[in-house]
Structure formats: C-alpha cells, structure tokens
Short mmCIF file of C-alpha atoms and ligand atoms in Angstrom, two decimals:
data_model
loop_
_atom_site.label_atom_id
_atom_site.label_comp_id
_atom_site.label_asym_id
_atom_site.label_seq_id
_atom_site.Cartn_x
_atom_site.Cartn_y
_atom_site.Cartn_z
CA MET A 204 123.07 111.28 -61.10
CA ASN A 205 121.47 107.88 -60.73
CA VAL A 206 118.30 107.02 -62.68
CA PRO A 207 117.01 103.51 -62.04
CA LEU A 208 114.84 101.81 -64.66
CA LEU A 209 112.15 101.43 -62.02
CA ASP A 210 112.03 102.65 -58.42
CA LEU A 211 109.05 101.48 -56.36
CA LYS A 212 110.17 103.24 -53.17
CA PRO A 213 108.48 106.64 -53.73
CA GLN A 214 105.15 104.93 -54.46
CA LEU A 215 105.50 102.82 -51.33
CA ALA A 216 106.47 105.82 -49.19
CA ALA A 217 103.32 107.68 -50.26
CA LEU A 218 100.99 104.73 -49.61
CA ARG A 219 102.73 102.87 -46.81
CA PRO A 220 100.20 103.52 -44.01
CA ARG A 221 97.22 102.53 -46.17
CA ILE A 222 98.99 99.44 -47.50
CA LEU A 223 99.90 98.35 -43.99
CA GLU A 224 96.31 98.90 -42.93
CA ALA A 225 95.07 96.75 -45.85
CA VAL A 226 97.52 93.95 -45.05
CA THR A 227 96.62 94.07 -41.36
CA ARG A 228 92.90 93.92 -42.14
CA VAL A 229 93.36 90.67 -44.11
CA LEU A 230 95.71 89.27 -41.48
CA ASP A 231 93.26 89.91 -38.66
CA SER A 232 90.31 88.57 -40.67
CA THR A 233 91.96 85.08 -40.77
CA GLY A 234 90.23 84.61 -44.15
CA TYR A 235 93.24 83.90 -46.28
CA ILE A 236 91.75 82.36 -49.44
CA LEU A 237 89.56 84.39 -51.87
CA GLY A 238 86.77 86.05 -49.82
CA PRO A 239 85.46 89.64 -49.82
CA GLU A 240 88.75 91.42 -50.64
CA VAL A 241 89.15 89.40 -53.85
CA ALA A 242 85.47 89.74 -54.80
CA SER A 243 85.60 93.49 -54.25
CA LEU A 244 88.74 93.91 -56.39
CA GLU A 245 87.22 91.73 -59.13
CA GLN A 246 84.27 94.07 -59.33
CA LYS A 247 86.45 97.20 -59.34
CA ILE A 248 88.83 95.94 -62.03
CA ALA A 249 85.96 94.72 -64.23
CA GLN A 250 84.33 98.13 -63.96
CA TYR A 251 87.63 99.93 -64.57
CA CYS A 252 88.24 97.91 -67.73
CA GLY A 253 84.66 98.09 -69.03
CA ALA A 254 83.88 94.37 -68.64
CA GLN A 255 81.07 92.60 -66.76
CA TYR A 256 83.11 90.16 -64.69
CA GLY A 257 86.55 89.92 -63.12
CA VAL A 258 88.15 86.69 -61.91
CA GLY A 259 91.11 87.11 -59.55
CA LEU A 260 93.99 84.82 -60.45
CA SER A 261 97.45 84.06 -59.09
CA SER A 262 99.41 85.81 -61.88
CA GLY A 263 99.16 87.11 -65.42
CA THR A 264 100.63 83.82 -66.58
CA ASP A 265 97.93 81.88 -64.76
CA ALA A 266 95.27 84.19 -66.22
CA LEU A 267 96.45 83.20 -69.72
CA LEU A 268 96.69 79.55 -68.71
CA ALA A 269 93.21 79.53 -67.14
CA ALA A 270 91.77 81.25 -70.24
CA LEU A 271 93.31 78.66 -72.57
CA MET A 272 92.27 75.77 -70.30
CA SER A 273 88.73 77.14 -70.15
CA LEU A 274 88.65 77.05 -73.96
CA GLU A 275 89.90 73.45 -73.75
CA ILE A 276 92.96 74.21 -75.87
CA GLY A 277 95.18 71.16 -76.10
CA PRO A 278 97.36 68.88 -78.25
CA GLY A 279 96.87 69.39 -81.98
CA ASP A 280 95.55 72.93 -81.55
CA LEU A 281 97.25 76.10 -82.74
CA VAL A 282 97.05 79.48 -81.03
CA LEU A 283 97.77 82.47 -83.23
CA THR A 284 99.95 85.08 -81.52
CA THR A 285 102.91 87.45 -81.82
CA PRO A 286 106.57 86.32 -81.66
CA TYR A 287 107.51 89.59 -79.90
CA THR A 288 106.22 89.48 -76.33
CA PHE A 289 107.07 88.18 -72.87
CA PHE A 290 107.57 84.42 -72.77
CA ALA A 291 104.36 83.69 -70.80
CA THR A 292 102.23 84.34 -73.88
CA MET A 293 103.80 81.33 -75.56
CA GLY A 294 104.72 79.30 -72.47
CA THR A 295 101.07 78.83 -71.50
CA ILE A 296 100.22 77.58 -75.02
CA LEU A 297 103.05 75.05 -74.93
CA ARG A 298 102.23 73.83 -71.41
CA LEU A 299 98.82 72.70 -72.69
CA GLY A 300 100.39 70.73 -75.54
CA ALA A 301 99.22 73.21 -78.17
CA GLN A 302 101.51 75.12 -80.51
CA PRO A 303 101.88 78.81 -81.34
CA LEU A 304 101.26 80.06 -84.88
CA PHE A 305 103.24 83.29 -85.13
CA VAL A 306 102.38 86.39 -87.12
CA ASP A 307 104.79 89.34 -87.41
CA ILE A 308 104.20 92.72 -85.77
CA GLN A 309 103.62 96.26 -87.06
CA PRO A 310 106.71 98.47 -86.80
CA GLU A 311 104.86 101.51 -85.36
CA SER A 312 103.20 99.77 -82.44
CA TYR A 313 105.19 96.53 -81.94
CA ASN A 314 101.78 94.81 -81.94
CA ILE A 315 100.50 91.97 -84.11
CA ASP A 316 99.83 92.91 -87.75
CA PRO A 317 96.16 92.27 -88.65
CA GLY A 318 96.93 92.09 -92.39
CA LEU A 319 99.38 89.25 -91.85
CA MET A 320 96.95 87.70 -89.39
CA ALA A 321 94.31 87.58 -92.15
CA GLU A 322 96.76 85.72 -94.40
CA ALA A 323 97.66 83.28 -91.64
CA LEU A 324 93.99 82.53 -90.89
CA ALA A 325 93.23 81.97 -94.58
CA GLY A 326 96.19 79.58 -94.74
CA ASP A 327 95.03 77.77 -91.62
CA ARG A 328 91.58 77.25 -93.09
CA LYS A 329 93.18 75.43 -96.03
CA ASN A 330 95.20 73.30 -93.59
CA GLY A 331 92.23 72.08 -91.58
CA SER A 332 91.41 75.02 -89.27
CA ARG A 333 93.63 74.16 -86.33
CA VAL A 334 93.74 77.68 -84.88
CA LYS A 335 91.51 77.56 -81.77
CA ALA A 336 92.36 80.91 -80.16
CA ILE A 337 94.03 84.22 -80.98
CA ILE A 338 96.18 86.07 -78.42
CA PRO A 339 96.98 89.65 -79.37
CA VAL A 340 99.32 91.34 -76.87
CA HIS A 341 98.92 95.02 -75.99
CA LEU A 342 102.66 95.47 -75.80
CA TYR A 343 104.33 98.09 -73.58
CA GLY A 344 100.90 99.56 -72.70
CA GLN A 345 99.33 100.21 -76.11
CA CYS A 346 96.33 98.34 -77.51
CA ALA A 347 96.74 96.19 -80.59
CA ASP A 348 94.49 96.98 -83.55
CA MET A 349 91.49 95.31 -81.91
CA SER A 350 88.80 96.42 -84.38
CA ARG A 351 90.42 94.47 -87.18
CA ILE A 352 91.51 91.60 -84.96
CA THR A 353 88.07 90.91 -83.46
CA ALA A 354 86.38 91.36 -86.87
CA LEU A 355 88.68 88.73 -88.39
CA ALA A 356 88.28 86.44 -85.39
CA ALA A 357 84.49 86.69 -85.69
CA GLU A 358 84.69 85.84 -89.39
CA TYR A 359 86.53 82.62 -88.52
CA GLY A 360 84.62 81.96 -85.29
CA ILE A 361 87.77 81.97 -83.16
CA PRO A 362 87.85 83.43 -79.60
CA VAL A 363 90.25 86.27 -78.77
CA ILE A 364 92.22 86.32 -75.51
CA GLU A 365 93.74 89.76 -74.94
CA ASP A 366 97.13 89.59 -73.26
CA ALA A 367 96.64 92.87 -71.43
CA ALA A 368 99.33 92.19 -68.81
CA GLN A 369 101.12 95.46 -69.65
CA ALA A 370 98.04 97.47 -70.55
CA ILE A 371 95.54 97.91 -67.72
CA GLY A 372 93.62 101.11 -68.53
CA ALA A 373 95.04 101.49 -72.06
CA GLU A 374 92.31 102.71 -74.43
CA CYS A 375 91.77 102.67 -78.15
CA PRO A 376 89.09 103.74 -80.63
CA TYR A 377 87.16 100.55 -81.41
CA GLU A 378 84.82 99.92 -84.30
CA GLU A 379 81.97 97.49 -83.89
CA ASN A 380 78.87 97.27 -86.09
CA GLY A 381 79.79 100.50 -87.82
CA ALA A 382 80.06 102.56 -84.62
CA VAL A 383 83.31 103.76 -83.09
CA THR A 384 83.60 103.82 -79.31
CA TRP A 385 86.50 104.34 -76.96
CA ARG A 386 87.34 101.03 -75.27
CA ARG A 387 89.79 99.74 -72.69
CA ALA A 388 92.11 96.75 -72.87
CA GLY A 389 90.36 93.61 -71.69
CA SER A 390 86.88 94.64 -72.90
CA MET A 391 87.08 93.75 -76.59
CA GLY A 392 88.02 90.08 -76.88
CA LEU A 393 86.28 87.15 -75.19
CA CYS A 394 88.51 87.99 -72.22
CA GLY A 395 91.45 90.05 -71.06
CA CYS A 396 94.36 88.73 -68.98
CA PHE A 397 96.05 91.12 -66.56
CA SER A 398 99.17 90.88 -64.41
CA PHE A 399 99.85 92.61 -61.11
CA PHE A 400 103.57 91.78 -61.20
CA PRO A 401 105.25 94.62 -59.27
CA SER A 402 106.70 96.26 -62.40
CA LYS A 403 103.34 96.58 -64.17
CA ASN A 404 101.49 99.91 -63.93
CA LEU A 405 99.25 98.38 -61.26
CA GLY A 406 101.60 96.16 -59.28
CA GLY A 407 101.04 94.17 -56.10
CA ILE A 408 103.50 93.32 -53.34
CA GLY A 409 104.00 89.93 -54.98
CA ASP A 410 102.38 88.00 -57.81
CA GLY A 411 98.78 88.45 -58.86
CA GLY A 412 96.55 88.51 -61.91
CA MET A 413 92.99 88.96 -63.16
CA LEU A 414 90.82 87.87 -66.05
CA THR A 415 88.06 90.14 -67.30
CA THR A 416 85.17 89.02 -69.50
CA SER A 417 81.59 89.95 -70.29
CA ASP A 418 80.63 86.33 -71.02
CA HIS A 419 78.83 84.97 -67.97
CA HIS A 420 79.40 81.30 -68.81
CA PHE A 421 83.09 81.82 -69.53
CA ALA A 422 83.53 83.68 -66.23
CA GLU A 423 82.02 80.70 -64.41
CA VAL A 424 84.29 78.21 -66.16
CA VAL A 425 87.39 80.27 -65.31
CA GLN A 426 86.21 80.60 -61.70
CA SER A 427 85.84 76.85 -61.53
CA ASN A 428 89.22 76.24 -63.16
CA ARG A 429 91.05 78.47 -60.69
CA ASN A 430 89.88 76.11 -57.98
CA HIS A 431 90.75 72.70 -59.51
CA GLY A 432 87.46 72.62 -61.43
CA ALA A 433 85.68 71.69 -58.21
CA GLU A 434 81.88 72.05 -58.38
CA PRO A 435 80.77 71.46 -55.70
CA LYS A 436 83.78 71.07 -53.43
CA TYR A 437 85.54 67.71 -53.98
CA TYR A 438 83.57 66.93 -57.18
CA HIS A 439 85.60 67.59 -60.32
CA SER A 440 83.99 67.65 -63.73
CA ARG A 441 87.12 69.28 -65.20
CA VAL A 442 90.81 69.50 -64.33
CA GLY A 443 91.79 73.03 -63.34
CA GLY A 444 94.50 74.19 -60.99
CA ASN A 445 95.16 76.42 -58.01
CA PHE A 446 95.12 79.80 -59.72
CA ARG A 447 93.59 81.90 -56.92
CA LEU A 448 94.43 85.54 -56.24
CA ASP A 449 95.73 86.11 -52.70
CA PRO A 450 93.42 88.38 -50.63
CA ILE A 451 96.42 90.28 -49.25
CA GLN A 452 97.33 91.22 -52.83
CA ALA A 453 93.71 92.11 -53.58
CA ALA A 454 93.51 94.44 -50.56
CA VAL A 455 96.78 96.18 -51.47
CA LEU A 456 95.81 96.46 -55.14
CA ALA A 457 92.51 98.13 -54.20
CA VAL A 458 94.50 100.88 -52.43
CA LYS A 459 96.75 101.33 -55.46
CA LEU A 460 93.92 101.26 -58.00
CA GLU A 461 92.74 104.64 -56.69
CA HIS A 462 96.01 106.16 -57.89
CA LEU A 463 96.34 104.33 -61.19
CA ASP A 464 95.00 107.06 -63.45
CA ALA A 465 97.32 109.63 -61.89
CA TRP A 466 100.28 107.28 -62.41
CA HIS A 467 99.28 106.70 -66.04
CA ALA A 468 99.09 110.48 -66.51
CA ALA A 469 102.56 110.92 -65.02
CA ARG A 470 104.01 108.23 -67.31
CA ARG A 471 102.38 109.93 -70.31
CA ARG A 472 103.81 113.29 -69.22
CA ASN A 473 107.25 111.70 -68.95
CA ALA A 474 106.85 110.25 -72.46
CA ASP A 475 105.93 113.69 -73.84
CA ARG A 476 108.89 115.25 -72.07
CA TYR A 477 111.23 112.60 -73.53
CA ARG A 478 109.87 113.40 -77.01
CA GLN A 479 110.53 117.09 -76.51
CA LEU A 480 114.04 116.47 -75.16
CA PHE A 481 114.96 114.04 -77.95
CA HIS A 482 113.77 116.57 -80.54
CA GLU A 483 115.75 119.37 -78.89
CA ALA A 484 118.83 117.14 -78.88
CA GLY A 485 118.38 116.49 -82.61
CA LEU A 486 118.17 112.75 -82.05
CA ALA A 487 114.46 112.04 -82.67
CA GLY A 488 113.75 110.16 -85.87
CA ASP A 489 117.46 110.21 -86.64
CA ALA A 490 119.65 108.21 -84.26
CA VAL A 491 116.67 107.32 -82.08
CA THR A 492 113.26 106.01 -83.16
CA LEU A 493 110.74 107.06 -80.52
CA PRO A 494 107.69 104.97 -79.57
CA GLN A 495 104.47 106.06 -81.22
CA ALA A 496 100.96 106.07 -79.86
CA VAL A 497 99.41 105.06 -83.17
CA TYR A 498 95.99 105.90 -84.49
CA GLY A 499 93.35 103.24 -84.38
CA ASP A 500 93.18 102.09 -87.99
CA ILE A 501 89.61 103.25 -88.45
CA PRO A 502 88.36 105.58 -91.16
CA GLY A 503 87.25 108.85 -89.59
CA ALA A 504 88.73 108.09 -86.18
CA ASP A 505 91.32 110.73 -85.47
CA ARG A 506 92.02 109.91 -81.87
CA ARG A 507 95.32 108.43 -80.90
CA ASN A 508 95.61 105.27 -78.89
CA HIS A 509 95.76 106.10 -75.19
CA HIS A 510 99.15 104.57 -74.39
CA ILE A 511 99.86 103.91 -70.69
CA TYR A 512 103.61 103.44 -71.15
CA ASN A 513 104.33 100.41 -69.05
CA GLN A 514 107.57 100.71 -70.98
CA PHE A 515 109.06 103.54 -73.04
CA VAL A 516 110.98 101.66 -75.72
CA ILE A 517 113.23 103.32 -78.28
CA LEU A 518 114.88 101.69 -81.30
CA VAL A 519 118.57 102.39 -81.89
CA ALA A 520 121.09 100.84 -84.27
CA GLU A 521 123.99 100.73 -81.76
CA ARG A 522 121.80 99.26 -79.06
CA ASP A 523 124.29 97.14 -77.14
CA SER A 524 126.97 99.84 -76.91
CA LEU A 525 124.39 102.51 -75.99
CA ARG A 526 123.12 100.20 -73.27
CA GLN A 527 126.63 99.83 -71.89
CA HIS A 528 127.17 103.61 -72.05
CA LEU A 529 123.92 104.20 -70.11
CA GLN A 530 124.83 101.61 -67.50
CA GLU A 531 128.26 103.20 -67.06
CA HIS A 532 126.52 106.51 -66.41
CA SER A 533 124.03 105.02 -63.89
CA VAL A 534 120.99 105.11 -66.16
CA GLY A 535 118.89 101.96 -65.84
CA CYS A 536 117.72 100.41 -69.09
CA GLU A 537 116.63 97.00 -70.31
CA ILE A 538 116.15 95.03 -73.51
CA TYR A 539 112.57 93.89 -74.06
CA TYR A 540 113.01 91.37 -75.64
CA PRO A 541 116.44 90.21 -76.84
CA LEU A 542 115.06 87.10 -78.58
CA CYS A 543 111.83 86.53 -80.46
CA LEU A 544 109.75 83.62 -79.23
CA HIS A 545 110.29 81.51 -82.36
CA GLN A 546 114.03 81.69 -81.62
CA GLN A 547 113.77 80.36 -78.06
CA GLU A 548 115.69 77.20 -77.36
CA CYS A 549 112.76 75.47 -75.66
CA LEU A 550 111.06 75.33 -79.08
CA ARG A 551 113.28 72.51 -80.21
CA SER A 552 111.44 72.04 -83.47
CA GLU A 553 113.47 73.23 -86.48
CA GLN A 554 110.20 74.28 -88.03
CA TYR A 555 110.18 77.40 -85.82
CA ARG A 556 113.88 78.28 -86.16
CA ARG A 557 113.53 78.40 -89.93
CA GLN A 558 110.73 80.96 -89.74
CA SER A 559 111.47 84.62 -90.13
CA PHE A 560 109.60 87.62 -88.71
CA PRO A 561 111.65 90.56 -89.95
CA VAL A 562 109.87 93.34 -88.05
CA ALA A 563 109.93 91.47 -84.74
CA GLN A 564 113.57 90.46 -85.26
CA GLN A 565 114.54 94.04 -86.05
CA ALA A 566 112.81 95.18 -82.84
CA ALA A 567 114.58 92.49 -80.82
CA ALA A 568 117.91 93.64 -82.23
CA SER A 569 117.45 97.37 -81.57
CA SER A 570 114.97 97.97 -78.72
CA LEU A 571 115.95 99.60 -75.46
CA ALA A 572 113.57 100.51 -72.62
CA LEU A 573 114.31 103.75 -70.74
CA PRO A 574 113.10 104.75 -67.24
CA ILE A 575 109.46 105.96 -67.42
CA PHE A 576 108.05 105.37 -63.92
CA PRO A 577 105.71 108.11 -62.61
CA GLU A 578 107.94 109.66 -59.93
CA LEU A 579 110.90 110.47 -62.22
CA THR A 580 112.02 114.08 -61.79
CA ASP A 581 112.59 116.47 -64.66
CA GLU A 582 116.32 116.51 -63.80
CA GLN A 583 116.40 112.74 -64.25
CA LEU A 584 114.64 112.88 -67.64
CA VAL A 585 117.02 115.61 -68.80
CA TYR A 586 119.99 113.57 -67.59
CA VAL A 587 118.85 110.44 -69.47
CA VAL A 588 118.57 112.29 -72.78
CA ALA A 589 121.79 114.24 -72.20
CA THR A 590 123.60 110.96 -71.53
CA ILE A 591 122.24 109.50 -74.79
CA ARG A 592 123.18 112.72 -76.63
CA ARG A 593 126.77 112.42 -75.39
CA PHE A 594 126.89 108.88 -76.75
CA TYR A 595 126.00 110.06 -80.25
CA ARG A 596 127.41 113.57 -80.40
CA GLY A 597 130.18 113.53 -77.82
CA GLY A 598 130.81 116.54 -75.53
C1 PLP B 665 104.05 90.30 -67.27
C2 PLP B 665 103.49 89.64 -68.48
C3 PLP B 665 102.84 88.40 -68.42
C4 PLP B 665 102.86 87.51 -67.20
O1 PLP B 665 102.43 88.07 -66.04
P1 PLP B 665 102.94 87.46 -64.62
O2 PLP B 665 102.01 88.11 -63.65
O3 PLP B 665 104.35 87.88 -64.46
O4 PLP B 665 102.77 86.00 -64.68
C5 PLP B 665 102.25 87.90 -69.56
N1 PLP B 665 102.29 88.58 -70.71
C6 PLP B 665 102.92 89.76 -70.82
C7 PLP B 665 102.93 90.47 -72.13
C8 PLP B 665 103.56 90.32 -69.71
O5 PLP B 665 104.21 91.48 -69.83
#
C-alpha cells in the first residue's frame, strides 16, 4: 500500500468543475488585480475567523511581513517569538533589520510557553524595552495559550501578531475581562496572519495569504502597505510592497472555504482513529508520544482546544530510522522542523548559537509528521500504524 503524506488529487477531483468555473470567471472578467473576488473572500475569511476585517495578501510570509511593516518594526527592535516554527516567522523579522527574541515552547502543545514569555518580557524591561511585537505561532493547527499571551502583552503594551498560517478555524477557550468565550485563531491578537499555501488546510492553487484584524486603522495601514503605501495612487507616505492577493486564488479559495469545516472534521476523525490504533498496538505513550489537544489554561474551562490538525506530529526516540522504515514501506512522512530557528546558519551571530531551548530542541530531534489529510481511507490509517508497529515490535 502507498500512503502519501499529502494527496491533493481527491480534493481536486471533487471540486474540479467549480474551480474551473471560478478561474474562468476571473479570466473572462479581465480584472486581474484585487477587485470583487478578493474583497468578497476578505469578508468571508474575516467572518469565519471572528474578526472585523480581512486583507488579502500574496502569501502567509507577506502577511507577517506586512503586519510587522505596519507596526514600523525595524533595526534595533526585538520581536518575541518561538524558536520552533517554519522559517517565515523569523525570516520576516530579520528582513526588516529587527531581531528575534526566542522563548521556549510547552511540550504538550509545541507552542510558546507563556511562563517563560513573562520572564523574557520582565528581562527586556530591564534592558530598555526593545520588544516591539510578539508573534505566537499556532503550530500544527492548535492555538497557543492566547489568554495568557494577550494578557501579558497588554500589561507591557506590546501588540500581538498571531502566526495562524497553520491554524485557520482552530478554536480555543479564551479568557478576557473575567469571561471565557470560544475564539478562533486570528481574532485574539491585534491581527492574525494566514497562509493559503497548498498544503495548509485551506490551500489555493498557488501562493496566497490573508491578514485578519478588528482594528480599523491597522487594517487601513496594511491595505496601504500591500500596495506600496500608495495613497492616493502614485503618492507614497510610507514604503510598502506588492503584497496583493491574486483574484484567481481568491475565487478558488471561496469555493474551497465552503468545505473547510468538513475537511477539519475529517482530519480530526483521522487523528482520533490514529489514537485508537496506537493504543491498540500498545505504542501510545510508550514508544510513541501522540499529539495532544491541550486544555486552555483557564480555571473552570474544561473544553479542549479545537485542533484542526494541519499536521499530526508524533515524537519518537528513533526518529530517523523510523522515518527511513516508513519511506521504505511507502508511507509518506516529514520532519517539522529538523532545526530550531536559533540554530539556523543565516543567524550568523554566535549569540544565538549559544542559546538553548531544551523543549524545542527535543521536539526538533524527535518529531515526525504522519499523513492526516481528510481523504485518507481507514485501510491507509491502519497500514500506517501497522507499519510503525512492525518497526518496534517486529512481525
Ligand atoms: C506556511 C507558514 C508560513 C508562511 O506561509 P506562506 O504562505 O508559505 O508564505 C508562515 N508561518 C507558518 C507557521 C507556516 O506554517
């Protein structure tokens, strides 16, 4: 049996006529920059995420970049974030001449640890308050502990940019002013940054991204920055870039958005089935650490985070040999992420290499993502776990 890590063909087969119709509509309109398709998707995504405004952008990376530019982050500034995420989270900080200030993650969720964040912010205050933004990442499709993160950020007066690239539609219990509500990624910080890279839960037929916010002024600044800061046309009070979402992508994404909740549900069903199969195989919690949908860390809140499983990531001690075994048996898998950001060569400064983030480094050394896409069959899920069982138990 062959089980790819991700197969987009069944999704395409089901939606092909409607996607072709959407592409043709944009083609025939001859309006190829922004326009009604982008505006309509912006409204739909904002509503879906529980924010007031959406700004369509060229990628998740450009959403982060536009957010940081709109906050005028630059040389001398620090941006507090996690060392265990996709490179774009840090790359956008560095491109603006600012520097990341890393805080380790929590082992259960792989997300930034608010307790360590509190220590880092207290330290920064003593060193002249250089932290100008905080970027929590909702890794693999599960929200970071946003109640504590936004409370701390408010205490220090620092804006929060949610890197929600992997987490569109992920929900968590959120405490604000003593009340707990159920909130979606991208609705809790100043803004949320989303990616429509094809492997995300909502993926385009190319690159695309979106920023959500409920701050009217901030939405306007980001809108201006995606178009070279031109206001009006050919008059530039700020330097932005070309960060515009393509209307063909917007039209296709609007078709797919209608199916997103069903796809999330299928991924969550697959995750539950994996849990059951790993328990039956006697591997869960022993050879294999399964991903957890953690509780929001709120007294009295007993609801689990609503994880959308952009990735289903296990931790295993013999990661590299298990990976090879799976590949030899035609099971797709991937390491997210083999290196922490502070270990990346592009950070030439020794100052970063000397730092240590034990939880993130442990995750980088032992994480392995298994196939979780919605259209997986039960036979495929059974085969994946049986193949892993053979690795550990033989037979
Ligand atoms: C995918 C991703 C991005 C970047 O999105 P692109 O659309 O590929 O530019 C940023 N952050 C995280 C955590 C991601 O997974």
